[in-house]
Short mmCIF file of C-alpha atoms in Angstrom, two decimals:
data_model
loop_
_atom_site.label_atom_id
_atom_site.label_comp_id
_atom_site.label_asym_id
_atom_site.label_seq_id
_atom_site.Cartn_x
_atom_site.Cartn_y
_atom_site.Cartn_z
CA ALA A 1041 -8.90 -3.24 15.64
CA GLN A 1042 -5.72 -3.22 14.02
CA SER A 1043 -4.01 0.61 13.50
CA VAL A 1044 -0.76 2.19 12.68
CA ALA A 1045 -0.09 5.71 12.90
CA GLN A 1046 2.38 7.98 10.95
CA PRO A 1047 2.28 11.25 13.66
CA GLU A 1048 4.61 13.32 10.81
CA ASP A 1049 3.44 14.40 7.50
CA GLN A 1050 6.53 15.38 6.27
CA VAL A 1051 10.33 14.94 7.38
CA ASN A 1052 13.31 17.18 6.39
CA VAL A 1053 16.60 15.94 6.38
CA ALA A 1054 19.79 16.99 4.66
CA GLU A 1055 21.77 14.73 2.19
CA GLY A 1056 24.25 12.70 4.44
CA ASN A 1057 22.46 12.87 7.28
CA PRO A 1058 20.87 10.10 9.22
CA LEU A 1059 17.13 10.00 8.91
CA THR A 1060 14.35 8.37 11.00
CA VAL A 1061 10.23 8.10 9.95
CA LYS A 1062 8.22 7.46 12.28
CA CYS A 1063 5.69 4.46 13.27
CA THR A 1064 3.40 3.33 15.52
CA TYR A 1065 0.93 0.27 15.64
CA SER A 1066 -1.94 -0.99 17.84
CA VAL A 1067 -2.70 -4.81 17.26
CA SER A 1068 -4.32 -7.75 19.32
CA GLY A 1069 -2.06 -10.51 18.81
CA ASN A 1070 1.61 -10.25 17.32
CA PRO A 1071 2.31 -7.50 14.66
CA TYR A 1072 3.48 -8.08 11.02
CA LEU A 1073 4.77 -5.14 10.04
CA PHE A 1074 5.68 -3.41 6.72
CA TRP A 1075 7.18 -0.49 4.90
CA TYR A 1076 6.50 0.62 1.38
CA VAL A 1077 8.20 3.71 -0.57
CA GLN A 1078 6.14 5.36 -2.93
CA TYR A 1079 7.82 7.92 -5.80
CA PRO A 1080 5.88 10.75 -7.60
CA ASN A 1081 3.10 8.94 -10.36
CA ARG A 1082 4.34 5.38 -9.38
CA GLY A 1083 2.68 2.41 -7.39
CA LEU A 1084 4.06 1.51 -3.82
CA GLN A 1085 7.35 -0.65 -3.48
CA PHE A 1086 8.04 -2.67 -0.45
CA LEU A 1087 11.12 -1.77 1.72
CA LEU A 1088 10.92 -3.96 4.59
CA LYS A 1089 8.93 -6.35 6.50
CA TYR A 1090 9.40 -7.77 10.61
CA ILE A 1091 7.34 -10.52 11.42
CA THR A 1092 9.57 -12.15 14.04
CA GLY A 1093 13.10 -12.70 15.20
CA ASP A 1094 15.63 -9.74 15.88
CA ASN A 1095 14.50 -6.62 16.51
CA LEU A 1096 16.63 -4.57 13.68
CA VAL A 1097 15.17 -5.54 10.55
CA LYS A 1098 17.19 -4.52 7.23
CA GLY A 1099 15.58 -3.79 4.06
CA SER A 1100 16.02 -2.37 0.46
CA TYR A 1101 18.26 0.87 -0.70
CA GLY A 1102 19.93 0.56 2.95
CA PHE A 1103 16.92 1.25 4.74
CA GLU A 1104 16.26 -0.68 8.13
CA ALA A 1105 13.88 -0.67 10.91
CA GLU A 1106 13.63 -1.26 14.43
CA PHE A 1107 10.63 -2.66 16.10
CA ASN A 1108 9.94 -1.61 19.72
CA LYS A 1109 7.43 -3.73 21.05
CA SER A 1110 7.17 -1.77 24.59
CA GLN A 1111 6.44 1.40 22.69
CA THR A 1112 4.75 -0.30 19.91
CA SER A 1113 6.44 1.63 17.37
CA PHE A 1114 8.51 0.53 13.79
CA HIS A 1115 10.07 3.21 13.19
CA LEU A 1116 12.32 3.31 9.72
CA LYS A 1117 15.87 4.79 9.57
CA LYS A 1118 18.96 5.27 7.29
CA PRO A 1119 22.38 6.42 8.56
CA SER A 1120 22.81 8.41 5.36
CA ALA A 1121 20.32 10.35 3.43
CA LEU A 1122 20.41 10.63 -0.25
CA VAL A 1123 18.29 13.17 -2.06
CA SER A 1124 16.86 10.21 -4.52
CA ASP A 1125 15.60 8.99 -1.11
CA SER A 1126 12.81 11.83 -0.78
CA ALA A 1127 9.38 9.94 -1.45
CA LEU A 1128 6.60 9.10 0.50
CA TYR A 1129 6.55 6.60 3.18
CA PHE A 1130 4.44 4.36 4.62
CA CYS A 1131 4.12 1.89 7.23
CA ALA A 1132 1.21 -0.84 7.51
CA VAL A 1133 0.07 -3.44 9.67
CA ARG A 1134 -1.43 -7.04 8.62
CA ASP A 1135 -4.77 -7.09 9.51
CA SER A 1136 -5.75 -9.85 12.02
CA GLY A 1137 -7.32 -12.99 10.18
CA ASN A 1138 -5.62 -15.02 6.98
CA THR A 1139 -6.83 -12.28 4.05
CA GLY A 1140 -3.23 -10.94 4.13
CA LYS A 1141 -4.75 -7.14 3.92
CA LEU A 1142 -2.61 -4.54 4.84
CA ILE A 1143 -3.77 -1.46 6.77
CA PHE A 1144 -1.66 1.53 5.84
CA GLY A 1145 -0.62 4.93 7.69
CA GLN A 1146 -1.22 8.40 6.26
CA GLY A 1147 2.10 8.63 4.96
CA THR A 1148 5.41 10.46 5.42
CA THR A 1149 6.69 12.73 2.71
CA LEU A 1150 10.22 12.67 3.15
CA GLN A 1151 12.67 15.63 1.71
CA VAL A 1152 16.01 15.26 1.71
CA LYS A 1153 17.94 18.95 0.72
CA PRO A 1154 21.16 18.74 -1.09
CA ASN B 887 8.85 -10.02 -15.28
CA ALA B 888 5.84 -7.67 -15.58
CA GLY B 889 4.16 -7.69 -11.76
CA VAL B 890 1.17 -6.34 -11.77
CA THR B 891 -0.46 -4.63 -14.76
CA GLN B 892 -3.14 -1.93 -14.22
CA THR B 893 -5.37 -0.57 -17.24
CA PRO B 894 -5.89 2.10 -17.80
CA LYS B 895 -3.52 4.66 -16.14
CA PHE B 896 -5.63 7.64 -16.52
CA GLN B 897 -9.47 8.11 -16.65
CA VAL B 898 -11.90 11.06 -16.71
CA LEU B 899 -15.34 10.33 -16.45
CA LYS B 900 -18.75 12.29 -15.92
CA THR B 901 -20.57 11.75 -12.92
CA GLY B 902 -23.12 8.64 -13.39
CA GLN B 903 -20.84 7.01 -16.45
CA SER B 904 -19.85 3.63 -15.65
CA MET B 905 -16.15 1.96 -16.28
CA THR B 906 -14.17 -0.92 -15.27
CA LEU B 907 -10.52 -0.41 -13.84
CA GLN B 908 -8.49 -3.58 -15.17
CA CYS B 909 -6.05 -5.45 -13.16
CA ALA B 910 -3.58 -8.50 -14.06
CA GLN B 911 -0.69 -10.62 -12.44
CA ASP B 912 1.67 -12.81 -13.64
CA MET B 913 3.02 -14.10 -10.25
CA ASN B 914 0.59 -16.92 -9.73
CA HIS B 915 -0.55 -14.95 -6.34
CA ASN B 916 -3.79 -16.13 -4.93
CA SER B 917 -4.67 -13.14 -2.86
CA MET B 918 -5.34 -9.69 -4.42
CA TYR B 919 -6.59 -6.19 -3.66
CA TRP B 920 -8.21 -2.98 -4.60
CA TYR B 921 -7.31 0.24 -2.80
CA ARG B 922 -7.33 3.76 -3.42
CA GLN B 923 -5.10 6.51 -2.55
CA ASP B 924 -6.14 10.00 -1.16
CA PRO B 925 -4.26 12.77 -0.09
CA GLY B 926 -3.28 12.58 4.06
CA MET B 927 -5.52 9.38 4.46
CA GLY B 928 -3.22 6.79 2.99
CA LEU B 929 -4.64 3.59 1.49
CA ARG B 930 -7.87 2.47 1.81
CA LEU B 931 -8.81 -0.94 0.85
CA ILE B 932 -12.31 -1.18 -0.97
CA TYR B 933 -12.48 -5.24 -2.24
CA TYR B 934 -10.30 -7.92 -1.92
CA SER B 935 -10.29 -11.60 -3.01
CA ALA B 936 -8.70 -14.01 -1.35
CA SER B 937 -8.58 -16.54 -3.48
CA GLU B 938 -10.12 -17.27 -7.01
CA GLY B 939 -13.81 -17.38 -6.94
CA THR B 940 -14.21 -15.42 -3.72
CA THR B 941 -14.30 -11.61 -3.14
CA ASP B 942 -15.05 -9.53 0.33
CA LYS B 943 -15.49 -5.63 1.11
CA GLY B 944 -13.19 -3.48 2.78
CA GLU B 945 -13.10 -0.73 4.56
CA VAL B 946 -14.56 1.49 1.45
CA PRO B 947 -16.86 -0.83 -0.68
CA ASN B 948 -20.00 1.43 -1.18
CA GLY B 949 -20.31 2.45 -5.11
CA TYR B 950 -17.95 -0.36 -6.30
CA ASN B 951 -17.73 -3.72 -7.63
CA VAL B 952 -15.64 -6.50 -8.25
CA SER B 953 -14.57 -9.84 -9.96
CA ARG B 954 -12.30 -12.29 -9.82
CA LEU B 955 -12.24 -13.22 -13.36
CA ASN B 956 -9.70 -15.92 -12.70
CA LYS B 957 -6.58 -16.20 -10.59
CA ARG B 958 -4.56 -14.04 -12.97
CA GLU B 959 -7.17 -11.20 -13.06
CA PHE B 960 -9.27 -8.74 -10.79
CA SER B 961 -11.12 -5.89 -12.31
CA LEU B 962 -13.10 -3.14 -10.10
CA ARG B 963 -16.49 -1.93 -11.25
CA LEU B 964 -17.64 1.98 -10.90
CA GLU B 965 -21.43 1.69 -11.79
CA SER B 966 -22.15 4.98 -11.81
CA ALA B 967 -19.04 7.12 -10.87
CA ALA B 968 -19.54 10.34 -8.38
CA PRO B 969 -17.33 13.05 -7.36
CA SER B 970 -15.84 11.36 -4.45
CA GLN B 971 -14.46 8.24 -6.06
CA THR B 972 -11.90 11.06 -7.80
CA SER B 973 -8.97 9.01 -6.67
CA VAL B 974 -6.04 7.14 -7.76
CA TYR B 975 -6.79 3.30 -7.76
CA PHE B 976 -4.08 0.53 -6.82
CA CYS B 977 -4.40 -3.08 -7.38
CA ALA B 978 -2.20 -5.39 -5.99
CA SER B 979 -1.65 -9.16 -5.11
CA LYS B 980 -0.04 -10.86 -2.18
CA GLY B 981 2.61 -13.39 -2.05
CA THR B 982 3.14 -16.99 -0.78
CA GLY B 983 2.70 -17.69 2.71
CA GLU B 984 1.42 -16.10 5.62
CA THR B 985 3.86 -13.08 5.79
CA GLY B 986 3.97 -12.17 2.10
CA GLU B 987 4.40 -8.74 1.13
CA LEU B 988 1.66 -7.07 -1.43
CA PHE B 989 3.21 -6.25 -5.28
CA PHE B 990 1.29 -3.14 -6.85
CA GLY B 991 0.79 -1.73 -9.83
CA GLU B 992 1.66 1.70 -10.82
CA GLY B 993 -1.98 2.95 -10.03
CA SER B 994 -4.71 4.36 -12.35
CA ARG B 995 -5.66 7.66 -11.55
CA LEU B 996 -9.55 8.72 -12.21
CA THR B 997 -11.21 12.14 -12.06
CA VAL B 998 -14.79 12.38 -11.87
CA LEU B 999 -16.39 15.86 -12.56
#
């Protein structure tokens, strides 16, 4: 069965420093991987996705993610964090079959301090 | 451009009461989904509809029913609410193509006393 894991409940970084939010996955076949962000009392917003091709995927708000097949990881990164990046981040993998269902990790809270 | 619209945004129920959460999308998407979000558990799929006229169970369907009223609307019904159904519910629709991402509504916060 497809699954994702986000090993950190919370990540703390100082504003201006690089940030990484970790995600590992387990799939049968080729993985379709996604990152979403959720601000307080809001819905999930799509950040970026990996389907195929270049292992470094660029997305919204300056975020990028690195797909690593050998380590089965899809870590979210940003070179310079902003206080406004503080939010809940979810990694997700497309379920097998053609239903479009996403399987989500438990989420990682990113706290960026001034 | 409204995207995915959910109503109501907040609801308080007593155990045993029933209610329906409404969801509508204006993006002409075929597939729609209902998820629930609980602290530390991420989002779990309740039901989904791959196309108009079809619905299927997800990971946690017990205690819920759904109706795909037409291509735009996908409702979630709690027939007899239980405290375990206290959660935030999200409706989503899938963009076109096999690799389309999901677009989410703003959520419906439900409390069952």
